[in-house]
Coordinates of C-alpha atoms in Angstrom, one line a residue:
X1 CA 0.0 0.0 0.0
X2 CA 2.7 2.4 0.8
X3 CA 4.5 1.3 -2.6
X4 CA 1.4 2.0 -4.0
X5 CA 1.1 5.8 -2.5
X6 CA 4.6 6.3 -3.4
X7 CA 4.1 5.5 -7.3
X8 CA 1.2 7.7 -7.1
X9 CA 3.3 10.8 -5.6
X10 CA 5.7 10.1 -8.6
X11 CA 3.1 10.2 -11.1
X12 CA 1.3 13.1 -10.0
X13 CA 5.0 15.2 -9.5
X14 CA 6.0 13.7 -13.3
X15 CA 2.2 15.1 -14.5
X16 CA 3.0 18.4 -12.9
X17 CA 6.8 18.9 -14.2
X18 CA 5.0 18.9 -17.6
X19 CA 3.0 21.8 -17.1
X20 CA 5.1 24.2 -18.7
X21 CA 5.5 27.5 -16.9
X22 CA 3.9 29.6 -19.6
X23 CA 0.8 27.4 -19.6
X24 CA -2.5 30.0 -20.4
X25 CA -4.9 27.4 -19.5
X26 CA -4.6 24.1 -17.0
X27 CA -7.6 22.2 -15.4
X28 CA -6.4 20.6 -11.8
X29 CA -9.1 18.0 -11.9
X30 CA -10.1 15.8 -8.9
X31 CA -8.8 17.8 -5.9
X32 CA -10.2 18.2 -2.3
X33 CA -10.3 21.8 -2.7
X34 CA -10.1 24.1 0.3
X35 CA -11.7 27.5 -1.6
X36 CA -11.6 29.6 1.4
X37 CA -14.6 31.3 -0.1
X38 CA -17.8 30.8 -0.4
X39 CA -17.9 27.4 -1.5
X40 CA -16.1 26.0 1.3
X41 CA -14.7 22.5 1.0
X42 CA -15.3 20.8 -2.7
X43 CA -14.6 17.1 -2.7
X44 CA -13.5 15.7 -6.2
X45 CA -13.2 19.7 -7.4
X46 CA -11.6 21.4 -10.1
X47 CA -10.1 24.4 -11.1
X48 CA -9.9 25.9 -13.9
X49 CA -6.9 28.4 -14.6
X50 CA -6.7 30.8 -17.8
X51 CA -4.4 33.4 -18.1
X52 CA -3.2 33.5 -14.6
X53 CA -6.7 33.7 -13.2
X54 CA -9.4 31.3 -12.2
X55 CA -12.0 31.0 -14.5
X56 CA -14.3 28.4 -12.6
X57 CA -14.1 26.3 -9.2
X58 CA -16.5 23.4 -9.1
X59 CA -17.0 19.3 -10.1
X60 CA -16.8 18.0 -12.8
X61 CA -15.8 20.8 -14.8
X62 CA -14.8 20.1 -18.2
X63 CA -10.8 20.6 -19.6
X64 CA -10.9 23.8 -22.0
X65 CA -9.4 22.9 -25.4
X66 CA -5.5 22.9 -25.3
X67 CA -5.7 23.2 -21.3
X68 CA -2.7 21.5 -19.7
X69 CA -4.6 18.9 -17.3
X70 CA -3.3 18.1 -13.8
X71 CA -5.0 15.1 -11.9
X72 CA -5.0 15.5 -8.2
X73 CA -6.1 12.2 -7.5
X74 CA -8.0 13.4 -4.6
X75 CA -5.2 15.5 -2.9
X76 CA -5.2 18.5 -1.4
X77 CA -5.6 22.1 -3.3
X78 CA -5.4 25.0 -1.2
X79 CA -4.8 29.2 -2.0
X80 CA -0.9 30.1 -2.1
X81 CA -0.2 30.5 1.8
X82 CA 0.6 34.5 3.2
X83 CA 3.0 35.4 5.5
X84 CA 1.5 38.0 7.5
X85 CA 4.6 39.4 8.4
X86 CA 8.6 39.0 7.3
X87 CA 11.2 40.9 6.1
X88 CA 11.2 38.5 3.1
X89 CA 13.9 40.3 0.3
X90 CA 15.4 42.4 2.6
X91 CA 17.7 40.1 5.0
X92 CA 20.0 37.3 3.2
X93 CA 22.1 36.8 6.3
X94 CA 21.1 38.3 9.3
X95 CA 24.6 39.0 10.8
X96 CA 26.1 40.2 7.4
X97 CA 25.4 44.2 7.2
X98 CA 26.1 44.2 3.7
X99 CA 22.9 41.6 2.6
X100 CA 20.7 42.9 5.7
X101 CA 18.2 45.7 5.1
X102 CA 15.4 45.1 7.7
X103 CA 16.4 47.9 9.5
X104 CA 18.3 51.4 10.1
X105 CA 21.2 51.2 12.6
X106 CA 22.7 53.7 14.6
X107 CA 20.6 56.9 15.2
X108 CA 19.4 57.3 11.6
X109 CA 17.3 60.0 11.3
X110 CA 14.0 58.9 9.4
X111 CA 12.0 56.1 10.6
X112 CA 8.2 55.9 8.7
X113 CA 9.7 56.9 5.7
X114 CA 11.5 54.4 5.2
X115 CA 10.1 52.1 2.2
X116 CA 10.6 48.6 2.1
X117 CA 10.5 48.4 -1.9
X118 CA 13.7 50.5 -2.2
X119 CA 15.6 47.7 -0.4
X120 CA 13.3 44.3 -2.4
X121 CA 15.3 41.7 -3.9
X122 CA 13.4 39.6 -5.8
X123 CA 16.3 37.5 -6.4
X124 CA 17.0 36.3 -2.6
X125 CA 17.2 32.9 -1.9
X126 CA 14.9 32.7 0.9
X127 CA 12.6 33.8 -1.8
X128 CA 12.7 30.0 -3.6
X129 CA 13.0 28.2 -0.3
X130 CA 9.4 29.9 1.0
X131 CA 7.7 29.2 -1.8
X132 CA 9.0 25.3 -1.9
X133 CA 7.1 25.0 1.3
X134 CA 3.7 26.4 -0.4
X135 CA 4.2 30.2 0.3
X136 CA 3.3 32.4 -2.5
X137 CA 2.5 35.8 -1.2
X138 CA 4.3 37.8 2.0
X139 CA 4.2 41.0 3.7
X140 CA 7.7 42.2 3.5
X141 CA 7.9 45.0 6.6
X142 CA 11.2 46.6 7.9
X143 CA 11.9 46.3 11.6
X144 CA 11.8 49.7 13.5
X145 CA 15.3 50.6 14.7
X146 CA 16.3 53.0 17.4
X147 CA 12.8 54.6 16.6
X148 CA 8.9 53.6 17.0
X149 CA 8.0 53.5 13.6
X150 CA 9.6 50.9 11.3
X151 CA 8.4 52.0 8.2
X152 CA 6.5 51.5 5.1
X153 CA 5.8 47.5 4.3
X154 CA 4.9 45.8 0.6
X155 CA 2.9 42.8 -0.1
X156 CA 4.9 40.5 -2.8
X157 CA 5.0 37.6 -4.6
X158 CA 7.7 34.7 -4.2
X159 CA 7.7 34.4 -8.2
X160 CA 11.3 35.6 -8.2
X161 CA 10.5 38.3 -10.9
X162 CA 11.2 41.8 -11.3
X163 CA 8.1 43.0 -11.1
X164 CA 7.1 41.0 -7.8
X165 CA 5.5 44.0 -5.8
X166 CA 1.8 43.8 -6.2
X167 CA 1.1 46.3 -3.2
X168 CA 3.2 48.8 -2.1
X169 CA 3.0 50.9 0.7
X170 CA 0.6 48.4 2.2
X171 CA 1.2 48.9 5.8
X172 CA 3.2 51.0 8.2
X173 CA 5.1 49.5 11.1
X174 CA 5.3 50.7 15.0
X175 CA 6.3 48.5 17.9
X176 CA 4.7 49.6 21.5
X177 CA 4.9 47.7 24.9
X178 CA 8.6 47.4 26.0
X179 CA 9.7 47.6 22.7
X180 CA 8.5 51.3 22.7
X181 CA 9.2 52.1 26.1
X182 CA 12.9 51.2 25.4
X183 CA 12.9 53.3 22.9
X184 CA 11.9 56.4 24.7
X185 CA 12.3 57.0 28.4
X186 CA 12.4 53.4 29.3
X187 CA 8.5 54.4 30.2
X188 CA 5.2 53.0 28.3
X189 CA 4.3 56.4 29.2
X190 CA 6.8 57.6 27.1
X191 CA 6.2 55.3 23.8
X192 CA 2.4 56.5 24.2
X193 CA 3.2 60.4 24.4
X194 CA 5.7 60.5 21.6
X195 CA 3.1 58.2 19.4
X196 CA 0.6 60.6 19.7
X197 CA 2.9 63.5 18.9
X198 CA 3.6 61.8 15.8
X199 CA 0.2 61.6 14.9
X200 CA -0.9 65.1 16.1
X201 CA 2.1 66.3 14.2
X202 CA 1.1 63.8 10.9
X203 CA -2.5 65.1 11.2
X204 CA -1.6 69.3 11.5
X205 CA 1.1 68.2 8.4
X206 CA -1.7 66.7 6.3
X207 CA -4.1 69.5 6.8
X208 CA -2.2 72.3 5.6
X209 CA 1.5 70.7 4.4
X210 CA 2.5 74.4 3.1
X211 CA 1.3 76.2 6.1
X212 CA 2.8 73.4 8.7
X213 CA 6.9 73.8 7.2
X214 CA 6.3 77.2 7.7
X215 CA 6.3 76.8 11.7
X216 CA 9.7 77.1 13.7
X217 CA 10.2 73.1 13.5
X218 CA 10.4 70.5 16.0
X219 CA 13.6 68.7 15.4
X220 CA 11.6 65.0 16.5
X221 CA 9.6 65.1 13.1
X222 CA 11.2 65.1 9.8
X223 CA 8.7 66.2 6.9
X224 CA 9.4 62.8 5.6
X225 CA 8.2 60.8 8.2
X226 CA 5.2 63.0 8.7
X227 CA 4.3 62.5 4.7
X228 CA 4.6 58.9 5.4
X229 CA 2.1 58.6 7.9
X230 CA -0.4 60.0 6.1
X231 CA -2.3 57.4 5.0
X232 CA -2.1 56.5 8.4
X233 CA -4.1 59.2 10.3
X234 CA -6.4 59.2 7.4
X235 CA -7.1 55.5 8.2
X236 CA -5.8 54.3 4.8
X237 CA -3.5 52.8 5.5
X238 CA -3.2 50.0 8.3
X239 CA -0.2 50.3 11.2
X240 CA 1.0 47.2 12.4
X241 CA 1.4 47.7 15.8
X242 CA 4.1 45.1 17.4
X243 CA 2.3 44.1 21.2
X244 CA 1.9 41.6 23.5
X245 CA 0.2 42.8 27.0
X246 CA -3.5 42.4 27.4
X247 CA -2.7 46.6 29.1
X248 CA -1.2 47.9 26.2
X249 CA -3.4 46.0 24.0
X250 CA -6.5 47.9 25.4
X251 CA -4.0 51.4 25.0
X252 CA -3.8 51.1 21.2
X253 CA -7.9 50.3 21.2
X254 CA -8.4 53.6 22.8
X255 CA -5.9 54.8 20.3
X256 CA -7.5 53.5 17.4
X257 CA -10.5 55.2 18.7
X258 CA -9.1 58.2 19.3
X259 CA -7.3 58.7 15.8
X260 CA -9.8 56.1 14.2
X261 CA -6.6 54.5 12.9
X262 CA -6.6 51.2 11.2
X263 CA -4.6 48.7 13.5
X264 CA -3.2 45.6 13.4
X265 CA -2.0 43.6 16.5
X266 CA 1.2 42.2 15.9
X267 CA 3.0 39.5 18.8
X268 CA -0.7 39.5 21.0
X269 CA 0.5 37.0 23.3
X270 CA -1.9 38.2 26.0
X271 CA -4.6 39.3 23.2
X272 CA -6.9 36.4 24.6
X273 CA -7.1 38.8 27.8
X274 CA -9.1 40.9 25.4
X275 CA -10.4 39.3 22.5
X276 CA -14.3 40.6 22.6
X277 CA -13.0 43.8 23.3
X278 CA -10.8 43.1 20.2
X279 CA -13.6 41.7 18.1
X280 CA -15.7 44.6 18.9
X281 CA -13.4 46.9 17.7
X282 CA -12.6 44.8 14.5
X283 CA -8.8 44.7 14.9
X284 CA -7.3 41.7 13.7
X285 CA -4.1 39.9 15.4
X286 CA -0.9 38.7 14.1
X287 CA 0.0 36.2 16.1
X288 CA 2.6 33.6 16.8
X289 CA 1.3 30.0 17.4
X290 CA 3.7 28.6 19.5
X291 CA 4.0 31.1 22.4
X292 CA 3.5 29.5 25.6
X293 CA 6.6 30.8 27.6
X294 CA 6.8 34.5 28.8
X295 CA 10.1 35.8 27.5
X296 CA 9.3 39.1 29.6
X297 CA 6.7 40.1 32.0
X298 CA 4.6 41.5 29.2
X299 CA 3.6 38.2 27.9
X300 CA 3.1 36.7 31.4
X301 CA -0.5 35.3 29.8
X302 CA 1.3 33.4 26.9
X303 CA -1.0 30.3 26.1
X304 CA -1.0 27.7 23.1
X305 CA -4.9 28.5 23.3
X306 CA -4.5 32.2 22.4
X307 CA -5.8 31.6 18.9
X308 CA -8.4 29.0 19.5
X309 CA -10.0 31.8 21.7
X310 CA -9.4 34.3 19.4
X311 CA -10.8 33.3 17.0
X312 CA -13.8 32.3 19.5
X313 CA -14.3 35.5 19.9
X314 CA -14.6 36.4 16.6
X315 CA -11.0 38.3 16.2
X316 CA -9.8 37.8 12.8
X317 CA -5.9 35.7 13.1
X318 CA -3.0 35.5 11.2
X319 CA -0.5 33.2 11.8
X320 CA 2.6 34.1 12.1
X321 CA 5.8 32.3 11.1
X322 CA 9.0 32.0 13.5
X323 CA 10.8 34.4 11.6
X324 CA 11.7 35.1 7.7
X325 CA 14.5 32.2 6.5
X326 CA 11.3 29.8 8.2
X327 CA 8.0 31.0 6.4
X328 CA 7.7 27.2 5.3
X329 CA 6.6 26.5 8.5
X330 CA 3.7 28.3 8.3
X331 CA 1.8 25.3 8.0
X332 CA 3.2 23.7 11.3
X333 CA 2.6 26.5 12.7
X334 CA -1.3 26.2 12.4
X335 CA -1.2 22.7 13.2
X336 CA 0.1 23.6 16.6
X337 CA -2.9 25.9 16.4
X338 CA -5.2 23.4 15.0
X339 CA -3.7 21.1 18.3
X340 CA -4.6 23.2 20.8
X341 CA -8.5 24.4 19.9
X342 CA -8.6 26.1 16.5
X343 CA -10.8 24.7 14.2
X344 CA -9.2 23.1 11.0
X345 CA -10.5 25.4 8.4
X346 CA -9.6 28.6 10.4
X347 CA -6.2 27.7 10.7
X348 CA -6.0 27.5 7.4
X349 CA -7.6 31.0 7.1
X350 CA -5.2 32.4 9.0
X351 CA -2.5 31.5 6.5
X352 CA -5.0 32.6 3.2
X353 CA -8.0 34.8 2.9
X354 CA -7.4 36.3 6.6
X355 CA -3.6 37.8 5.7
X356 CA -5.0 38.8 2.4
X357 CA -7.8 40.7 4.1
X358 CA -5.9 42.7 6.6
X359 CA -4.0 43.9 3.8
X360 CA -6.8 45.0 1.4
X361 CA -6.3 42.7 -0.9
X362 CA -8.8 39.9 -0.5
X363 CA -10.4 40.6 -3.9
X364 CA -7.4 39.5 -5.9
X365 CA -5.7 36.9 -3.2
X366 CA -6.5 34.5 -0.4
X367 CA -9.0 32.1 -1.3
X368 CA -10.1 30.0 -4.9
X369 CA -12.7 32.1 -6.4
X370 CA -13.5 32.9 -10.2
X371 CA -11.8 36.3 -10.8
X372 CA -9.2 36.0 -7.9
X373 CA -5.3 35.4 -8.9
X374 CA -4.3 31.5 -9.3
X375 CA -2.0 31.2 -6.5
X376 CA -2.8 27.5 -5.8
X377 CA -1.1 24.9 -4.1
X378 CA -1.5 20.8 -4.6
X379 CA -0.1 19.0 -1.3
X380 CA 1.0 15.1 -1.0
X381 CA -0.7 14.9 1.8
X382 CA -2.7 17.2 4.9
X383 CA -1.0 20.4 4.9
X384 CA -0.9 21.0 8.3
X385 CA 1.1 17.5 8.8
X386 CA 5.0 18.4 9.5
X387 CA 5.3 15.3 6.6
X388 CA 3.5 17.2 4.0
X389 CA 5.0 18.9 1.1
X390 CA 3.8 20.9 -2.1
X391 CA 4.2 18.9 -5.4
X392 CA 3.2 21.8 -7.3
X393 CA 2.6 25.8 -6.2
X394 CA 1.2 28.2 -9.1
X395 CA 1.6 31.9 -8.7
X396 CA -0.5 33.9 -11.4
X397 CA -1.2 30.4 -12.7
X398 CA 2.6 30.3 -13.7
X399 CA 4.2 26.8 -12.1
X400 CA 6.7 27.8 -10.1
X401 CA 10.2 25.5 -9.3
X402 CA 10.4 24.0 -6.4
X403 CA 14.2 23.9 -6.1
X404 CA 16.0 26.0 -4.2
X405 CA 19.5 26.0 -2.7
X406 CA 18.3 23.7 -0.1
X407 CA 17.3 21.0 -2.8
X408 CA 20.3 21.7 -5.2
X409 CA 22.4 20.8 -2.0
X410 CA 20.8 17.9 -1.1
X411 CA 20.9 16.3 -4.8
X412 CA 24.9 17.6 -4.9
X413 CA 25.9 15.6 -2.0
X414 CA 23.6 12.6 -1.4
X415 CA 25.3 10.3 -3.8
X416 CA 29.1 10.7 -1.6
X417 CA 31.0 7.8 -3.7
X418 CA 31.0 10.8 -6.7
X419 CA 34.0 11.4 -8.2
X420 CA 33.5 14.9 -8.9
X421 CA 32.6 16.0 -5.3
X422 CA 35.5 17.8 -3.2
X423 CA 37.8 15.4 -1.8
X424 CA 36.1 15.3 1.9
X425 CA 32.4 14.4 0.7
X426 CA 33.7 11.1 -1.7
X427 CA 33.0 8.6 1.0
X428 CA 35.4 5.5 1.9
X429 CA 38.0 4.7 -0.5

């Protein structure tokens, strides 16, 4: 029997490797599709791709002429995962300043300004080895440095091409709790008083942006950074708000009220404190699956059941990945999630149509829908199993390679007794 499932994984991955990459039209036929829309679960589904997008989602769909036909054979189909959060083109190697762009160092003078498209490399490696594990759309965000604000963050694709942006400017970044209170005065107080002067300052700038660089000038703002936010105090634009205690969690609500800003919870690890007060006031959490253990007193309410309540109390989640070089494990992620109370299908939501959401674009991304981009995935078995793998991921219906540097290394040194390998890797002579 196992034989048996193994010849079929070989088939199915020598069906897919024919699908050319340039394909206008395929048909995935016979798929337990996961839609994330309105059509829920389809057993025995199929999708129909033409021209990068989905043309139809249903059974027993018909094979356009010329379509390039892919059997599932009952496996799994699911939308491209999205990470919530990363700084996905702009690291290579963290402790190499020369290939790492999350962030400013030193006292640098602008902080919101900052733009995480000027520093996007599409060509990164990490790039090939997220989408491997299913991942075809991220929020790339830098990492606030000696300041609150972080910066502007992009939603991409993991195609690998130039043109991989397909938001800019998506989101703007600010970490609070002791993050911000390190950052100014070693007092939450602090953090909270020079967060609203940025916004007061933001908000005079955007009335009257002639009449405000006209004033003597207060040295904290640079015209820059107040342009940048913006979007933000006109509730355009969401700001990703990096915070874990239920107390500070309830600050940025009154925040959000105050400024009627657009937030998103980022960290949350005592967001269960508050999750109706959360739901109420339609804030969605970014959150990290796994936290159980208080790194700092702040998180002191850290539970493995934070987004099982959550989402209980009707919080929109994210699910967050353990940091940028590991968004493959997204999916592990939600199984720990799925392990400790979430229901199956949310967890899954919080790695498709719930990301896509937060960001604005759920009408393009996020779930299989007629009209929506064909990011698709086909798994070899459940996703959520650590086991699991993609056999084929799609991005604008364009099959994507699954190899990556991790894969070519593998291949280069599993066969040791070759003669062409360096001396040390050619096994017993």
């Amino acid at each position: 029997m196992i034989g048996n499932f193994k010849l079929g994984l070989l088939a199915l991955a020598g069906a897919l490797a024919a699908v050319p990459a340039s394909a206008q039209v395929i048909a995935v036929q016979n798929a337990r599709v996961y839609t994330m829309g309105a059509a829920g679960v389809i057993e025995n589904g199929d999708v129909i791709v033409r021209n990068g997008v989905i043309s139809a989602v249903g059974v027993d769909l018909p094979a356009p002429e010329g379509a390039s036909v892919i059997d599932a054979a009952g496996r799994v189909v699911t939308p491209g995962l999205f990470a919530p959060t990363s700084q996905l083109g702009l690291v290579e190697i963290g402790a190499d300043d020369e290939s790492n762009d999350a962030s400013p160092k030193g006292d640098f003078a602008l902080s919101a300004a900052l733009d995480a498209v000027d520093a996007y490399n599409p060509n990164s490696t990490v790039i090939a080895i997220a989408r491997a594990g299913g991942v075809t759309r991220a929020l790339t965000a830098p990492s606030p440095g000696g300041k609150l604000f972080g910066g502007k963050a992009a939603v991409v694709d993991l195609s690998g091409r130039i043109g991989s942006v397909t938001k800019p400017q998506a989101a703007q970044t600010v970490v609070m709790g002791y993050g911000g209170a390190s950052r100014e005065g070693d007092t939450r107080m602090g953090a909270w008083a020079v967060l609203r002067e940025y916004l007061d300052a933001a908000i005079s700038y955007a009335a009257n942006p002639r009449d405000y660089v006209m004033r003597p000038q207060d040295s904290r703002f640079s015209i820059s950074d107040l342009k940048a936010l913006g979007p933000v105090v006109a509730g355009q634009q969401p700001l990703i708000v990096r915070v874990n205690g239920a107390s500070d969690i309830r600050n940025l609500l009154r925040l959000k009220n105050d400024y009627r800003l657009n937030v998103i919870i980022h960290g949350g690890a005592e967001a269960w404190r508050a999750g109706r007060e959360i739901a109420a006031a339609n804030v969605p959490v970014i959150i990290d699956a796994t936290a159980n253990l208080p790194y700092q007193f702040e998180d002191l309410g850290s539970t493995l059941a934070n987004a099982a309540r959550l989402q209980a109390a009707g919080v929109r989640i994210a699910i967050d990945a353990p940091d940028t070089h590991n968004l493959r494990l997204l999916p592990q992620m939600a199984g720990n999630a799925v392990a400790n109370g979430l229901p199956y299908e949310a967890a899954l939501a919080a790695m498709t149509i719930n990301p896509a959401t937060m960001y604005g674009v759920q009408d393009r991304l996020g779930s299989l829908e007629v009209g929506k981009a064909a990011d698709l995935v086909i798994w070899d078995g459940d996703p959520l199993e650590v086991t699991t793998r993609p056999v084929q991921v799609l991005i604008d219906g364009r099959a994507m390679s699954l190899e990556n540097r991790q894969t070519r290394l593998r291949d280069r040194y599993k066969d040791l007794s070759r003669g062409d390998l360096p001396h040390a890797y050619r096994g017993a002579e």
